[in-house]
């Protein structure tokens, strides 16, 4: 595994993108992969899970807008071995306005990551709940995409727009982009509704749906407040088991396709 860049995207809010980004990145790091977690959400939730905001001088916003700011001055080590973080702050919300009229606007992230990609085995990119320029930068820079879908009655609403954006990115800037998989999150396996929803998602995405389903878990909900991944916060919880198993599937799928 090398030069793999996995964007976690779904323009629906609160479906588990950040929870998946944080815990997949932590699991990959635990498996000995050199991981860079790229936070592209102005809310900075992934960043705050691992980094003290007072330690941030430059964030991904400066990396994408100021050529004089180099990668080294933005990247941070995290408390987890093998895991580094490219932090984000609320200033990133200005990106779209700042880059209006710039022809290379969708390529800013890719151009900054290309030279450092070989220093990592895998990049995990967390994105905001929009299909705007920030998410497009993630899709242009990524080799793979994971779509978290919340197990809820409106689970599939909005997926058409997401798939359309992916298709547009594939037609021109990034034909190599692949959907690595769809992960069902916040699943409550006791309910018949949740089983129906899983079937519906499988009808639309078929074999793309990961076998691993992330169960609804109080521990996962609590872990960000304690600034930890699920593996240190509650290593025996279902959330830890689920994200570990997702990580195994991710590695299998990536390796099956690059072999
Ligand atoms: N499996 C789970 N079980 C219970 N709660 C969860 C689970 N996964 C995520 N959550 C909680 O649901 C909320 C939304 O999750 P998260 O922040 O990961 O979503 P998101 O898609 O990144 O949201 P946004 O679109 O705002 O960036 C958070 O409070 C999170 O702690
Ligand atoms: Mg988020």
mmCIF file with all atom_site columns, N, CA and C and ligand atoms in Angstrom, residues 14 16-19 41 43 45-46 126-129, ligand 2:
data_model
loop_
_atom_site.group_PDB
_atom_site.id
_atom_site.type_symbol
_atom_site.label_atom_id
_atom_site.label_alt_id
_atom_site.label_comp_id
_atom_site.label_asym_id
_atom_site.label_entity_id
_atom_site.label_seq_id
_atom_site.pdbx_PDB_ins_code
_atom_site.Cartn_x
_atom_site.Cartn_y
_atom_site.Cartn_z
_atom_site.occupancy
_atom_site.B_iso_or_equiv
_atom_site.pdbx_formal_charge
_atom_site.auth_seq_id
_atom_site.auth_comp_id
_atom_site.auth_asym_id
_atom_site.auth_atom_id
_atom_site.pdbx_PDB_model_num
ATOM   1  N  N   . UNK A 1 14  ? -23.843 14.971 9.104  1.00 0.00 ? 14  UNK A N   1
ATOM   2  C  CA  . UNK A 1 14  ? -24.016 14.106 10.262 1.00 0.00 ? 14  UNK A CA  1
ATOM   3  C  C   . UNK A 1 14  ? -24.211 12.629 9.960  1.00 0.00 ? 14  UNK A C   1
ATOM   4  N  N   . UNK A 1 16  ? -21.651 10.453 9.621  1.00 0.00 ? 16  UNK A N   1
ATOM   5  C  CA  . UNK A 1 16  ? -20.535 9.651  10.125 1.00 0.00 ? 16  UNK A CA  1
ATOM   6  C  C   . UNK A 1 16  ? -19.253 9.793  9.322  1.00 0.00 ? 16  UNK A C   1
ATOM   7  N  N   . UNK A 1 17  ? -19.128 10.839 8.514  1.00 0.00 ? 17  UNK A N   1
ATOM   8  C  CA  . UNK A 1 17  ? -17.889 11.041 7.734  1.00 0.00 ? 17  UNK A CA  1
ATOM   9  C  C   . UNK A 1 17  ? -16.687 11.197 8.666  1.00 0.00 ? 17  UNK A C   1
ATOM   10 N  N   . UNK A 1 18  ? -16.817 12.140 9.603  1.00 0.00 ? 18  UNK A N   1
ATOM   11 C  CA  . UNK A 1 18  ? -15.674 12.437 10.465 1.00 0.00 ? 18  UNK A CA  1
ATOM   12 C  C   . UNK A 1 18  ? -15.351 11.253 11.369 1.00 0.00 ? 18  UNK A C   1
ATOM   13 N  N   . UNK A 1 19  ? -16.381 10.622 11.921 1.00 0.00 ? 19  UNK A N   1
ATOM   14 C  CA  . UNK A 1 19  ? -16.164 9.457  12.783 1.00 0.00 ? 19  UNK A CA  1
ATOM   15 C  C   . UNK A 1 19  ? -15.431 8.365  12.002 1.00 0.00 ? 19  UNK A C   1
ATOM   16 N  N   . UNK A 1 41  ? -12.633 19.879 6.351  1.00 0.00 ? 41  UNK A N   1
ATOM   17 C  CA  . UNK A 1 41  ? -13.891 20.462 6.813  1.00 0.00 ? 41  UNK A CA  1
ATOM   18 C  C   . UNK A 1 41  ? -13.600 21.691 7.671  1.00 0.00 ? 41  UNK A C   1
ATOM   19 N  N   . UNK A 1 43  ? -15.257 22.960 9.818  1.00 0.00 ? 43  UNK A N   1
ATOM   20 C  CA  . UNK A 1 43  ? -15.645 22.719 11.215 1.00 0.00 ? 43  UNK A CA  1
ATOM   21 C  C   . UNK A 1 43  ? -14.479 22.158 12.031 1.00 0.00 ? 43  UNK A C   1
ATOM   22 N  N   . UNK A 1 45  ? -13.544 19.172 12.866 1.00 0.00 ? 45  UNK A N   1
ATOM   23 C  CA  . UNK A 1 45  ? -13.806 18.135 13.878 1.00 0.00 ? 45  UNK A CA  1
ATOM   24 C  C   . UNK A 1 45  ? -12.736 17.040 13.908 1.00 0.00 ? 45  UNK A C   1
ATOM   25 N  N   . UNK A 1 46  ? -12.244 16.638 12.755 1.00 0.00 ? 46  UNK A N   1
ATOM   26 C  CA  . UNK A 1 46  ? -11.174 15.618 12.737 1.00 0.00 ? 46  UNK A CA  1
ATOM   27 C  C   . UNK A 1 46  ? -9.919  16.172 13.402 1.00 0.00 ? 46  UNK A C   1
ATOM   28 N  N   . UNK A 1 126 ? -11.065 13.849 5.161  1.00 0.00 ? 126 UNK A N   1
ATOM   29 C  CA  . UNK A 1 126 ? -12.416 14.143 5.664  1.00 0.00 ? 126 UNK A CA  1
ATOM   30 C  C   . UNK A 1 126 ? -12.948 15.375 4.938  1.00 0.00 ? 126 UNK A C   1
ATOM   31 N  N   . UNK A 1 127 ? -14.210 15.345 4.541  1.00 0.00 ? 127 UNK A N   1
ATOM   32 C  CA  . UNK A 1 127 ? -14.775 16.447 3.751  1.00 0.00 ? 127 UNK A CA  1
ATOM   33 C  C   . UNK A 1 127 ? -16.013 17.040 4.435  1.00 0.00 ? 127 UNK A C   1
ATOM   34 N  N   . UNK A 1 128 ? -16.370 18.266 4.048  1.00 0.00 ? 128 UNK A N   1
ATOM   35 C  CA  . UNK A 1 128 ? -17.543 18.903 4.661  1.00 0.00 ? 128 UNK A CA  1
ATOM   36 C  C   . UNK A 1 128 ? -18.846 18.422 4.011  1.00 0.00 ? 128 UNK A C   1
ATOM   37 N  N   . UNK A 1 129 ? -19.975 18.724 4.634  1.00 0.00 ? 129 UNK A N   1
ATOM   38 C  CA  . UNK A 1 129 ? -21.262 18.273 4.077  1.00 0.00 ? 129 UNK A CA  1
ATOM   39 C  C   . UNK A 1 129 ? -21.756 19.171 2.936  1.00 0.00 ? 129 UNK A C   1
HETATM 40 MG MG1 . LIG B 2 .   ? -17.718 15.854 9.734  1.00 0.00 ? 2   LIG B MG1 1
#
